[in-house]
Short mmCIF file of N, CA and C in Angstrom, two decimals:
data_model
loop_
_atom_site.label_atom_id
_atom_site.label_comp_id
_atom_site.label_asym_id
_atom_site.label_seq_id
_atom_site.Cartn_x
_atom_site.Cartn_y
_atom_site.Cartn_z
N UNK A 1 130.67 -120.42 60.90
CA UNK A 1 131.47 -119.20 60.95
C UNK A 1 132.61 -119.25 60.35
N UNK A 2 132.47 -117.99 59.48
CA UNK A 2 133.51 -117.88 58.09
C UNK A 2 134.71 -117.42 58.46
N UNK A 3 135.94 -117.76 57.95
CA UNK A 3 137.22 -117.39 58.30
C UNK A 3 137.80 -115.86 58.41
N UNK A 4 136.68 -115.62 57.47
CA UNK A 4 136.78 -114.14 57.41
C UNK A 4 136.46 -112.94 58.32
N UNK A 5 135.31 -113.59 59.01
CA UNK A 5 134.57 -112.81 60.21
C UNK A 5 135.85 -112.46 61.47
N UNK A 6 135.55 -111.61 61.82
CA UNK A 6 136.83 -111.06 62.95
C UNK A 6 136.09 -111.22 64.41
N UNK A 7 136.78 -111.96 65.12
CA UNK A 7 136.20 -112.39 66.45
C UNK A 7 136.36 -110.84 67.41
N UNK A 8 135.50 -110.78 68.71
CA UNK A 8 135.41 -110.15 69.24
C UNK A 8 136.58 -109.84 69.85
N UNK A 9 137.26 -108.71 70.25
CA UNK A 9 138.68 -108.47 71.36
C UNK A 9 137.89 -109.15 72.64
N UNK A 10 139.02 -109.44 73.17
CA UNK A 10 139.17 -109.80 75.04
C UNK A 10 139.00 -108.51 75.27
N UNK A 11 138.19 -108.17 76.67
CA UNK A 11 138.30 -107.09 77.66
C UNK A 11 139.49 -106.60 77.50
N UNK A 12 140.65 -106.98 77.89
CA UNK A 12 141.68 -106.52 78.02
C UNK A 12 142.49 -106.49 76.72
N UNK A 13 142.36 -106.66 75.65
CA UNK A 13 142.76 -106.71 74.43
C UNK A 13 141.94 -105.45 73.88
N UNK A 14 140.53 -105.22 74.21
CA UNK A 14 139.72 -103.84 74.06
C UNK A 14 140.39 -102.80 74.48
N UNK A 15 140.41 -102.74 75.60
CA UNK A 15 141.34 -101.82 76.53
C UNK A 15 142.61 -101.21 76.08
N UNK A 16 143.17 -102.56 75.96
CA UNK A 16 144.75 -102.26 75.17
C UNK A 16 144.74 -101.38 73.70
N UNK A 17 143.66 -101.89 73.03
CA UNK A 17 143.72 -101.02 71.68
C UNK A 17 143.02 -99.55 71.52
N UNK A 18 142.04 -99.17 72.66
CA UNK A 18 141.33 -98.17 72.97
C UNK A 18 142.59 -97.45 73.37
N UNK A 19 143.19 -98.09 74.34
CA UNK A 19 144.60 -97.12 74.73
C UNK A 19 145.91 -96.95 73.86
N UNK A 20 145.92 -97.26 73.23
CA UNK A 20 146.84 -97.16 72.14
C UNK A 20 146.09 -96.19 70.88
N UNK A 21 144.89 -96.33 70.88
CA UNK A 21 144.40 -95.45 69.91
C UNK A 21 144.67 -93.86 70.38
N UNK A 22 144.16 -93.93 71.83
CA UNK A 22 143.98 -92.57 72.50
C UNK A 22 145.57 -91.71 72.67
N UNK A 23 146.87 -92.67 72.69
CA UNK A 23 147.70 -92.12 73.24
C UNK A 23 148.43 -91.67 71.66
N UNK A 24 148.50 -92.68 70.70
CA UNK A 24 148.68 -92.33 69.41
C UNK A 24 148.05 -91.45 68.73
N UNK A 25 146.84 -90.85 69.11
CA UNK A 25 145.89 -89.73 68.88
C UNK A 25 146.84 -88.52 69.40
N UNK A 26 147.20 -88.52 70.52
CA UNK A 26 147.56 -87.79 71.23
C UNK A 26 148.62 -87.18 70.61
N UNK A 27 149.60 -88.36 70.54
CA UNK A 27 151.12 -87.82 70.26
C UNK A 27 151.22 -87.46 68.67
N UNK A 28 150.32 -87.80 68.01
CA UNK A 28 150.75 -88.00 66.57
C UNK A 28 150.08 -86.24 66.26
N UNK A 29 148.89 -85.87 67.23
CA UNK A 29 148.21 -84.59 67.11
C UNK A 29 149.07 -83.32 67.60
N UNK A 30 149.86 -83.83 68.70
CA UNK A 30 150.78 -82.95 69.25
C UNK A 30 152.50 -82.88 68.99
N UNK A 31 152.66 -84.00 68.26
CA UNK A 31 154.02 -84.03 68.30
C UNK A 31 154.58 -84.36 67.08
N UNK A 32 153.56 -84.39 66.01
CA UNK A 32 153.68 -85.70 64.18
C UNK A 32 153.37 -87.11 64.35
N UNK A 33 153.53 -86.83 62.88
CA UNK A 33 153.67 -89.04 63.06
C UNK A 33 154.78 -89.15 62.72
N UNK A 34 155.73 -88.28 62.99
CA UNK A 34 157.48 -89.06 63.14
C UNK A 34 157.68 -89.99 64.25
N UNK A 35 156.73 -89.99 65.03
CA UNK A 35 157.09 -90.41 66.53
C UNK A 35 157.32 -91.79 66.31
N UNK A 36 158.10 -92.35 66.79
CA UNK A 36 158.25 -93.87 66.85
C UNK A 36 157.26 -94.65 67.08
N UNK A 37 156.72 -95.84 66.67
CA UNK A 37 155.87 -96.53 67.36
C UNK A 37 156.16 -97.17 68.50
N UNK A 38 157.54 -97.75 69.02
CA UNK A 38 158.00 -97.99 70.50
C UNK A 38 157.22 -97.01 71.24
N UNK A 39 157.72 -95.68 70.87
CA UNK A 39 157.59 -94.60 72.12
C UNK A 39 156.08 -94.51 72.44
N UNK A 40 155.05 -94.75 71.43
CA UNK A 40 153.85 -94.67 71.70
C UNK A 40 153.42 -96.08 72.62
N UNK A 41 153.99 -97.13 72.07
CA UNK A 41 153.72 -98.23 72.99
C UNK A 41 154.35 -98.05 74.43
N UNK A 42 155.04 -97.18 74.65
CA UNK A 42 155.31 -97.14 76.00
C UNK A 42 154.48 -96.73 76.70
N UNK A 43 154.32 -95.31 76.01
CA UNK A 43 153.25 -94.16 76.34
C UNK A 43 151.99 -94.71 77.17
N UNK A 44 151.88 -95.79 76.43
CA UNK A 44 150.52 -96.38 76.28
C UNK A 44 150.54 -97.42 77.25
N UNK A 45 151.54 -97.61 77.98
CA UNK A 45 151.59 -98.97 78.72
C UNK A 45 151.89 -100.17 78.62
N UNK A 46 152.33 -100.28 77.21
CA UNK A 46 152.05 -102.11 76.50
C UNK A 46 153.26 -102.27 75.78
N UNK A 47 153.51 -103.39 75.48
CA UNK A 47 154.68 -103.51 74.98
C UNK A 47 154.85 -103.73 72.90
N UNK A 48 155.79 -103.19 72.76
CA UNK A 48 155.59 -103.07 71.20
C UNK A 48 154.66 -104.16 70.72
N UNK A 49 155.26 -105.43 70.84
CA UNK A 49 154.55 -106.61 70.78
C UNK A 49 152.72 -106.55 70.57
N UNK A 50 152.27 -105.83 71.54
CA UNK A 50 150.92 -105.52 71.63
C UNK A 50 150.45 -104.53 70.69
N UNK A 51 151.48 -103.59 69.98
CA UNK A 51 150.94 -102.88 69.77
C UNK A 51 150.79 -102.71 68.14
N UNK A 52 151.43 -104.36 67.77
CA UNK A 52 151.91 -104.66 66.67
C UNK A 52 150.75 -105.81 66.31
N UNK A 53 150.51 -106.40 67.80
CA UNK A 53 148.90 -107.31 67.20
C UNK A 53 148.01 -106.66 66.94
N UNK A 54 147.68 -105.60 67.47
CA UNK A 54 146.52 -104.86 67.11
C UNK A 54 146.91 -103.75 65.49
N UNK A 55 147.81 -103.26 65.21
CA UNK A 55 148.24 -102.52 64.36
C UNK A 55 149.85 -102.92 63.95
N UNK A 56 149.24 -103.76 62.59
CA UNK A 56 150.78 -104.39 61.90
C UNK A 56 151.87 -103.64 61.57
N UNK A 57 151.22 -102.25 61.26
CA UNK A 57 152.45 -101.55 60.96
C UNK A 57 151.77 -100.11 61.16
N UNK A 58 153.06 -99.09 61.10
CA UNK A 58 152.67 -97.21 61.52
C UNK A 58 151.64 -96.95 60.82
N UNK A 59 151.22 -97.45 59.72
CA UNK A 59 150.51 -96.77 58.43
C UNK A 59 149.05 -97.24 58.83
N UNK A 60 149.25 -99.02 59.55
CA UNK A 60 147.86 -98.98 59.93
C UNK A 60 147.10 -98.19 61.32
N UNK A 61 148.23 -97.66 61.78
CA UNK A 61 148.11 -97.19 63.25
C UNK A 61 147.58 -95.48 63.12
N UNK A 62 148.16 -95.06 62.36
CA UNK A 62 147.61 -93.90 61.27
C UNK A 62 146.36 -94.07 60.93
N UNK A 63 146.05 -94.90 60.32
CA UNK A 63 144.52 -94.77 59.32
C UNK A 63 143.44 -95.34 60.38
N UNK A 64 144.05 -96.01 61.62
CA UNK A 64 142.94 -96.33 62.85
C UNK A 64 142.74 -95.11 63.24
N UNK A 65 143.96 -94.24 63.75
CA UNK A 65 143.27 -92.97 64.51
C UNK A 65 142.56 -92.10 63.46
N UNK A 66 142.73 -91.96 62.75
CA UNK A 66 142.17 -91.10 61.49
C UNK A 66 140.57 -91.51 61.43
N UNK A 67 140.08 -93.03 61.06
CA UNK A 67 138.88 -93.57 61.38
C UNK A 67 138.38 -93.07 62.49
N UNK A 68 139.09 -93.23 63.37
CA UNK A 68 138.31 -93.18 64.75
C UNK A 68 138.11 -91.90 64.72
N UNK A 69 138.61 -90.71 64.64
CA UNK A 69 138.68 -89.28 64.75
C UNK A 69 137.28 -89.07 63.74
N UNK A 70 137.79 -89.58 62.82
CA UNK A 70 136.14 -89.12 61.60
C UNK A 70 134.58 -90.23 62.58
N UNK A 71 134.84 -91.06 62.94
CA UNK A 71 133.63 -91.73 63.53
C UNK A 71 133.45 -90.82 64.78
N UNK A 72 133.99 -89.94 65.59
CA UNK A 72 134.17 -89.40 66.92
C UNK A 72 132.99 -87.88 66.58
N UNK A 73 133.94 -87.61 64.69
CA UNK A 73 133.21 -86.48 64.42
C UNK A 73 131.86 -86.57 64.20
N UNK A 74 131.58 -87.86 63.51
CA UNK A 74 129.92 -88.25 63.29
C UNK A 74 129.16 -88.15 64.39
N UNK A 75 129.40 -88.53 65.48
CA UNK A 75 129.06 -89.17 66.41
C UNK A 75 128.53 -87.59 67.17
N UNK A 76 129.45 -86.84 67.19
CA UNK A 76 129.13 -85.83 67.88
C UNK A 76 128.50 -84.36 67.33
N UNK A 77 128.55 -85.25 65.89
CA UNK A 77 127.22 -84.12 65.30
C UNK A 77 126.34 -84.56 64.99
N UNK A 78 125.98 -85.54 65.16
CA UNK A 78 124.53 -86.46 65.39
C UNK A 78 124.20 -86.00 66.65
N UNK A 79 124.89 -85.68 67.94
CA UNK A 79 124.62 -85.21 68.82
C UNK A 79 124.06 -83.84 68.80
N UNK A 80 125.04 -82.73 68.02
CA UNK A 80 124.58 -81.68 68.16
C UNK A 80 123.42 -81.34 67.35
N UNK A 81 123.27 -82.15 66.34
CA UNK A 81 121.86 -82.03 65.68
C UNK A 81 120.69 -82.26 66.07
N UNK A 82 121.11 -83.30 67.22
CA UNK A 82 119.61 -83.64 68.01
C UNK A 82 119.42 -82.87 69.28
N UNK A 83 120.54 -82.44 69.74
CA UNK A 83 120.10 -81.74 70.73
C UNK A 83 119.98 -80.04 70.67
N UNK A 84 120.26 -79.39 69.46
CA UNK A 84 120.45 -78.06 69.59
C UNK A 84 119.45 -77.63 68.14
N UNK A 85 119.40 -76.26 68.13
CA UNK A 85 118.70 -75.65 67.31
C UNK A 85 119.71 -75.61 65.83
N UNK A 86 118.50 -75.55 64.51
CA UNK A 86 119.42 -75.53 63.17
C UNK A 86 121.19 -74.81 63.57
N UNK A 87 120.69 -73.27 63.68
CA UNK A 87 121.87 -72.79 63.55
C UNK A 87 123.36 -72.92 64.51
N UNK A 88 122.82 -73.29 65.72
CA UNK A 88 123.48 -73.96 66.80
C UNK A 88 124.08 -74.73 66.51
N UNK A 89 123.54 -76.02 65.95
CA UNK A 89 124.22 -76.93 65.19
C UNK A 89 125.30 -76.93 64.37
N UNK A 90 124.74 -76.10 63.26
CA UNK A 90 125.25 -76.09 62.02
C UNK A 90 126.92 -75.53 62.52
N UNK A 91 126.68 -74.05 63.17
CA UNK A 91 128.16 -73.39 63.52
C UNK A 91 128.86 -74.39 64.50
N UNK A 92 128.29 -75.36 65.23
CA UNK A 92 129.35 -76.02 66.69
C UNK A 92 129.68 -76.85 65.56
N UNK A 93 128.91 -77.74 64.71
CA UNK A 93 129.71 -78.79 63.72
C UNK A 93 130.71 -78.44 62.90
N UNK A 94 130.77 -77.17 62.42
CA UNK A 94 131.66 -76.25 61.37
C UNK A 94 132.72 -76.22 62.33
N UNK A 95 132.64 -75.64 63.72
CA UNK A 95 133.58 -75.74 64.55
C UNK A 95 134.81 -77.17 64.96
N UNK A 96 133.75 -77.65 65.43
CA UNK A 96 134.10 -79.18 65.56
C UNK A 96 134.72 -79.94 64.67
N UNK A 97 134.67 -79.60 63.53
CA UNK A 97 135.45 -80.75 61.97
C UNK A 97 136.75 -79.48 62.21
N UNK A 98 136.77 -78.32 62.33
CA UNK A 98 138.01 -77.66 62.07
C UNK A 98 138.77 -77.80 63.44
N UNK A 99 138.51 -77.85 64.93
CA UNK A 99 138.93 -78.63 65.87
C UNK A 99 139.33 -79.60 65.86
N UNK A 100 139.03 -80.77 64.92
CA UNK A 100 139.14 -82.13 65.11
C UNK A 100 140.07 -82.63 64.03
N UNK A 101 140.27 -81.60 63.27
CA UNK A 101 141.29 -81.91 61.81
C UNK A 101 142.44 -81.67 62.25
N UNK A 102 142.61 -81.13 63.13
CA UNK A 102 144.33 -80.57 63.54
C UNK A 102 145.40 -81.99 63.04
N UNK A 103 146.25 -82.25 62.49
CA UNK A 103 147.09 -82.92 62.26
C UNK A 103 146.67 -83.79 61.03
N UNK A 104 145.73 -83.60 60.26
CA UNK A 104 144.92 -84.58 59.28
C UNK A 104 145.79 -84.53 58.08
N UNK A 105 146.18 -83.30 57.84
CA UNK A 105 147.01 -83.23 56.32
C UNK A 105 148.45 -83.77 56.83
N UNK A 106 148.96 -84.25 57.54
CA UNK A 106 150.03 -84.73 58.08
C UNK A 106 149.73 -86.36 58.06
N UNK A 107 148.67 -86.45 58.66
CA UNK A 107 148.37 -88.04 58.65
C UNK A 107 148.36 -88.51 57.23
N UNK A 108 147.51 -87.66 56.16
CA UNK A 108 147.11 -88.22 54.70
C UNK A 108 148.55 -88.12 54.39
N UNK A 109 149.49 -87.28 54.45
CA UNK A 109 150.45 -87.17 53.51
C UNK A 109 151.39 -88.29 53.86
N UNK A 110 151.70 -88.57 54.99
CA UNK A 110 152.41 -90.20 55.46
C UNK A 110 152.05 -91.34 55.03
N UNK A 111 150.62 -91.44 55.50
CA UNK A 111 150.08 -92.64 54.10
C UNK A 111 150.06 -92.57 53.09
N UNK A 112 150.05 -91.87 52.44
CA UNK A 112 150.36 -91.55 50.52
C UNK A 112 151.68 -91.97 50.59
N UNK A 113 152.90 -91.44 51.32
CA UNK A 113 154.00 -91.72 51.28
C UNK A 113 154.34 -93.26 51.26
N UNK A 114 153.51 -94.12 52.42
CA UNK A 114 153.79 -95.16 52.28
C UNK A 114 152.69 -96.03 51.59
N UNK A 115 152.01 -95.58 50.65
CA UNK A 115 151.08 -96.06 49.47
C UNK A 115 150.03 -96.23 49.99
N UNK A 116 149.07 -96.18 51.02
CA UNK A 116 148.10 -95.98 51.66
C UNK A 116 147.13 -95.10 50.91
N UNK A 117 146.07 -95.64 50.35
CA UNK A 117 144.95 -94.09 49.84
C UNK A 117 144.27 -94.17 50.88
N UNK A 118 144.49 -93.05 51.43
CA UNK A 118 143.69 -92.58 52.55
C UNK A 118 142.15 -92.35 52.83
N UNK A 119 142.05 -91.40 51.28
CA UNK A 119 140.83 -91.21 50.77
C UNK A 119 139.96 -92.21 50.69
N UNK A 120 140.46 -93.14 50.45
CA UNK A 120 139.36 -94.71 50.16
C UNK A 120 139.05 -95.58 51.53
N UNK A 121 140.51 -95.39 52.09
CA UNK A 121 140.40 -96.10 53.35
C UNK A 121 139.05 -95.23 54.50
N UNK A 122 138.96 -94.18 54.18
CA UNK A 122 138.15 -93.06 55.03
C UNK A 122 137.06 -92.92 54.36
N UNK A 123 136.64 -93.77 53.05
CA UNK A 123 135.48 -93.17 52.56
C UNK A 123 134.31 -93.59 52.94
N UNK A 124 133.79 -94.68 53.95
CA UNK A 124 132.76 -94.39 54.18
C UNK A 124 132.49 -93.80 55.87
N UNK A 125 133.70 -93.51 56.58
CA UNK A 125 133.44 -92.29 57.45
C UNK A 125 133.24 -91.00 57.01
N UNK A 126 133.83 -90.54 55.69
CA UNK A 126 133.77 -89.68 55.65
C UNK A 126 132.12 -89.15 54.62
N UNK A 127 131.82 -90.03 54.09
CA UNK A 127 130.47 -89.82 52.90
C UNK A 127 129.41 -90.00 54.46
N UNK A 128 129.50 -90.48 55.74
CA UNK A 128 128.63 -90.40 56.71
C UNK A 128 128.96 -88.75 57.05
N UNK A 129 129.51 -88.37 56.88
CA UNK A 129 130.03 -86.35 58.00
C UNK A 129 129.68 -85.86 56.83
N UNK A 130 129.82 -86.25 55.44
CA UNK A 130 129.59 -85.22 54.33
C UNK A 130 127.96 -85.24 54.02
N UNK A 131 126.88 -86.58 54.59
CA UNK A 131 125.69 -86.67 54.67
C UNK A 131 124.95 -85.32 55.85
N UNK A 132 125.89 -85.73 56.79
CA UNK A 132 125.32 -84.95 57.97
C UNK A 132 125.55 -83.53 57.96
N UNK A 133 126.68 -83.26 57.27
CA UNK A 133 126.97 -81.72 56.87
C UNK A 133 125.88 -81.04 55.85
N UNK A 134 125.37 -82.06 54.97
CA UNK A 134 124.40 -81.51 54.06
C UNK A 134 122.99 -81.40 54.72
N UNK A 135 122.74 -82.47 55.43
CA UNK A 135 121.52 -82.05 56.29
C UNK A 135 121.43 -80.61 57.37
N UNK A 136 122.75 -80.71 57.93
CA UNK A 136 122.99 -79.54 58.75
C UNK A 136 122.81 -78.12 58.10
N UNK A 137 123.17 -78.18 56.88
CA UNK A 137 123.13 -77.19 56.27
C UNK A 137 122.16 -76.57 55.73
N UNK A 138 121.00 -77.83 55.02
CA UNK A 138 120.02 -77.32 54.80
C UNK A 138 118.84 -77.16 55.88
N UNK A 139 118.97 -77.33 57.28
CA UNK A 139 118.38 -77.00 58.25
C UNK A 139 118.97 -75.38 58.53
N UNK A 140 119.60 -75.28 58.49
CA UNK A 140 120.17 -74.07 59.08
C UNK A 140 119.91 -72.94 57.91
N UNK A 141 119.92 -73.17 56.68
CA UNK A 141 119.41 -72.56 55.67
C UNK A 141 117.56 -71.98 55.53
N UNK A 142 117.19 -73.04 56.01
CA UNK A 142 115.81 -72.98 55.99
C UNK A 142 115.20 -72.06 57.05
N UNK A 143 115.84 -72.05 58.40
CA UNK A 143 115.87 -70.97 59.29
C UNK A 143 116.47 -69.45 58.97
N UNK A 144 117.16 -69.73 58.15
CA UNK A 144 117.29 -68.25 57.35
C UNK A 144 119.22 -67.93 58.30
N UNK A 145 120.08 -69.04 59.21
CA UNK A 145 120.80 -68.79 59.55
C UNK A 145 122.02 -68.85 59.01
N UNK A 146 122.13 -69.51 57.73
CA UNK A 146 123.60 -69.30 56.38
C UNK A 146 122.41 -69.20 55.19
N UNK A 147 123.86 -68.60 54.56
CA UNK A 147 123.15 -68.15 53.25
C UNK A 147 122.57 -68.87 51.93
N UNK A 148 121.49 -68.93 51.74
CA UNK A 148 120.70 -69.73 50.75
C UNK A 148 121.86 -70.73 49.41
N UNK A 149 122.90 -69.51 48.83
CA UNK A 149 123.28 -69.92 47.73
C UNK A 149 124.37 -70.46 48.25
N UNK A 150 124.71 -71.26 49.48
CA UNK A 150 125.96 -71.76 49.41
C UNK A 150 125.56 -73.30 49.89
N UNK A 151 126.38 -73.94 48.68
CA UNK A 151 126.14 -75.32 48.37
C UNK A 151 127.19 -76.60 49.32
N UNK A 152 126.51 -77.58 49.43
CA UNK A 152 127.80 -78.20 50.35
C UNK A 152 129.13 -78.68 49.49
N UNK A 153 129.54 -78.18 48.23
CA UNK A 153 131.00 -78.50 47.81
C UNK A 153 131.87 -77.08 48.23
N UNK A 154 130.77 -75.68 48.56
CA UNK A 154 131.47 -74.80 48.77
C UNK A 154 131.68 -74.86 50.33
N UNK A 155 131.12 -75.33 50.88
CA UNK A 155 131.01 -75.85 52.59
C UNK A 155 132.15 -76.50 52.65
N UNK A 156 132.64 -77.40 52.09
CA UNK A 156 133.77 -78.55 52.17
C UNK A 156 134.52 -77.67 51.97
N UNK A 157 134.90 -77.06 50.84
CA UNK A 157 135.91 -75.97 50.74
C UNK A 157 136.25 -75.34 51.67
N UNK A 158 135.61 -74.33 52.43
CA UNK A 158 135.73 -73.70 53.61
C UNK A 158 135.94 -74.63 54.54
N UNK A 159 135.82 -75.77 54.93
CA UNK A 159 136.16 -76.49 56.31
C UNK A 159 137.60 -76.75 55.67
N UNK A 160 137.73 -77.16 54.47
CA UNK A 160 139.42 -77.47 54.56
C UNK A 160 140.11 -76.37 54.53
N UNK A 161 139.49 -75.29 53.84
CA UNK A 161 140.75 -73.99 53.97
C UNK A 161 140.49 -73.24 55.29
N UNK A 162 139.55 -73.53 55.78
CA UNK A 162 139.58 -72.88 57.11
C UNK A 162 140.41 -73.84 58.41
N UNK A 163 140.72 -75.36 58.08
CA UNK A 163 141.53 -75.84 58.71
C UNK A 163 142.86 -75.90 58.23
N UNK A 164 143.10 -75.53 57.15
CA UNK A 164 144.40 -75.29 56.58
C UNK A 164 144.82 -74.09 57.44
N UNK A 165 144.09 -73.07 57.44
CA UNK A 165 144.47 -71.70 58.11
C UNK A 165 144.69 -71.83 59.75
N UNK A 166 144.03 -72.35 60.43
CA UNK A 166 143.96 -72.96 61.35
C UNK A 166 145.73 -73.63 61.78
N UNK A 167 145.90 -74.41 61.12
CA UNK A 167 147.37 -75.14 61.22
C UNK A 167 148.48 -74.05 61.07
N UNK A 168 148.08 -73.18 60.17
CA UNK A 168 148.80 -71.83 60.29
C UNK A 168 149.02 -71.25 61.30
N UNK A 169 147.99 -70.78 61.96
CA UNK A 169 148.18 -70.28 63.31
C UNK A 169 148.56 -71.01 64.42
N UNK A 170 148.53 -72.42 64.66
CA UNK A 170 148.92 -72.92 65.48
C UNK A 170 147.88 -72.38 67.03
N UNK A 171 148.62 -72.38 68.15
CA UNK A 171 147.68 -72.30 69.16
C UNK A 171 147.27 -71.24 69.71
N UNK A 172 147.59 -70.19 68.93
CA UNK A 172 146.73 -69.00 69.48
C UNK A 172 145.37 -69.06 69.38
N UNK A 173 144.65 -69.00 70.67
CA UNK A 173 143.28 -68.82 70.80
C UNK A 173 142.28 -67.55 70.26
N UNK A 174 143.12 -66.68 70.50
CA UNK A 174 142.22 -65.15 69.90
C UNK A 174 142.42 -65.11 68.58
N UNK A 175 143.39 -65.29 67.52
CA UNK A 175 144.05 -65.70 66.06
C UNK A 175 142.88 -66.41 65.89
N UNK A 176 142.55 -67.97 66.47
CA UNK A 176 141.75 -68.50 66.10
C UNK A 176 140.29 -68.17 66.06
N UNK A 177 139.78 -67.81 67.27
CA UNK A 177 138.31 -67.16 67.32
C UNK A 177 138.13 -66.31 66.24
N UNK A 178 139.39 -65.11 65.99
CA UNK A 178 138.78 -64.11 65.33
C UNK A 178 138.59 -64.62 63.60
N UNK A 179 139.20 -66.01 63.59
CA UNK A 179 138.89 -66.42 62.28
C UNK A 179 137.51 -67.36 61.95
N UNK A 180 137.36 -68.04 63.20
CA UNK A 180 135.45 -67.93 63.03
C UNK A 180 134.75 -67.32 63.20
N UNK A 181 134.75 -66.09 63.67
CA UNK A 181 134.16 -65.19 63.36
C UNK A 181 134.12 -64.59 61.91
N UNK A 182 135.48 -64.58 61.67
CA UNK A 182 135.22 -63.89 60.07
C UNK A 182 134.60 -65.10 58.98
N UNK A 183 134.98 -66.01 59.23
CA UNK A 183 133.96 -67.39 58.21
C UNK A 183 132.78 -67.07 58.56
N UNK A 184 132.32 -67.17 60.28
CA UNK A 184 130.91 -67.18 60.44
C UNK A 184 129.90 -66.06 59.48
N UNK A 185 130.48 -65.03 59.90
CA UNK A 185 129.95 -63.73 59.22
C UNK A 185 129.95 -63.96 57.83
N UNK A 186 130.80 -64.72 57.19
CA UNK A 186 130.58 -64.74 55.54
C UNK A 186 129.60 -65.35 55.31
N UNK A 187 129.36 -66.34 56.25
CA UNK A 187 128.48 -67.71 56.18
C UNK A 187 126.91 -67.31 56.23
N UNK A 188 126.69 -66.48 57.05
CA UNK A 188 125.44 -65.47 57.55
C UNK A 188 124.83 -64.83 56.33
N UNK A 189 123.20 -64.99 56.00
CA UNK A 189 122.83 -64.01 55.03
C UNK A 189 123.36 -62.55 55.34
N UNK A 190 123.40 -61.62 54.29
CA UNK A 190 123.57 -60.33 54.63
C UNK A 190 122.58 -59.44 54.06
#
């Protein structure tokens, strides 16, 4: 066995790591990335030493939270594509990406301030999602649910812009739903 291979985590260590990621995701998303790691460890019911064994720096924790979120989006997108008709899958995925991107800009900025290239760290997960988006877009266009002239770069720009708008709106569900309606109306053929 090579020295670079990672050994699988013991069951209790894996549970601690998962719990830390769950708590960190919730805390960073709702309260921002400025929350001290000690507070995250306490909320997860573990010692700070346990947190640092899994994530040696706060930036490593932020990066792991972002990777996990992207992996969850990719998995849920695959489920949507498999279980839904093309239009429902496309618009469901659009909504999912926006809803799961809350706080992403703050995470990216915090990583950049620490000298971490978030785009490079997240490249593999991001590419998987882009491929899924391209497939969902093509399928929705084939059934006439989405404008034929829309390409993947425009779709990504709309996702980024809509995500930024939603962050400005905050938690107003009615306003958020109106934004989805306007964007979805613009994506449909006229």
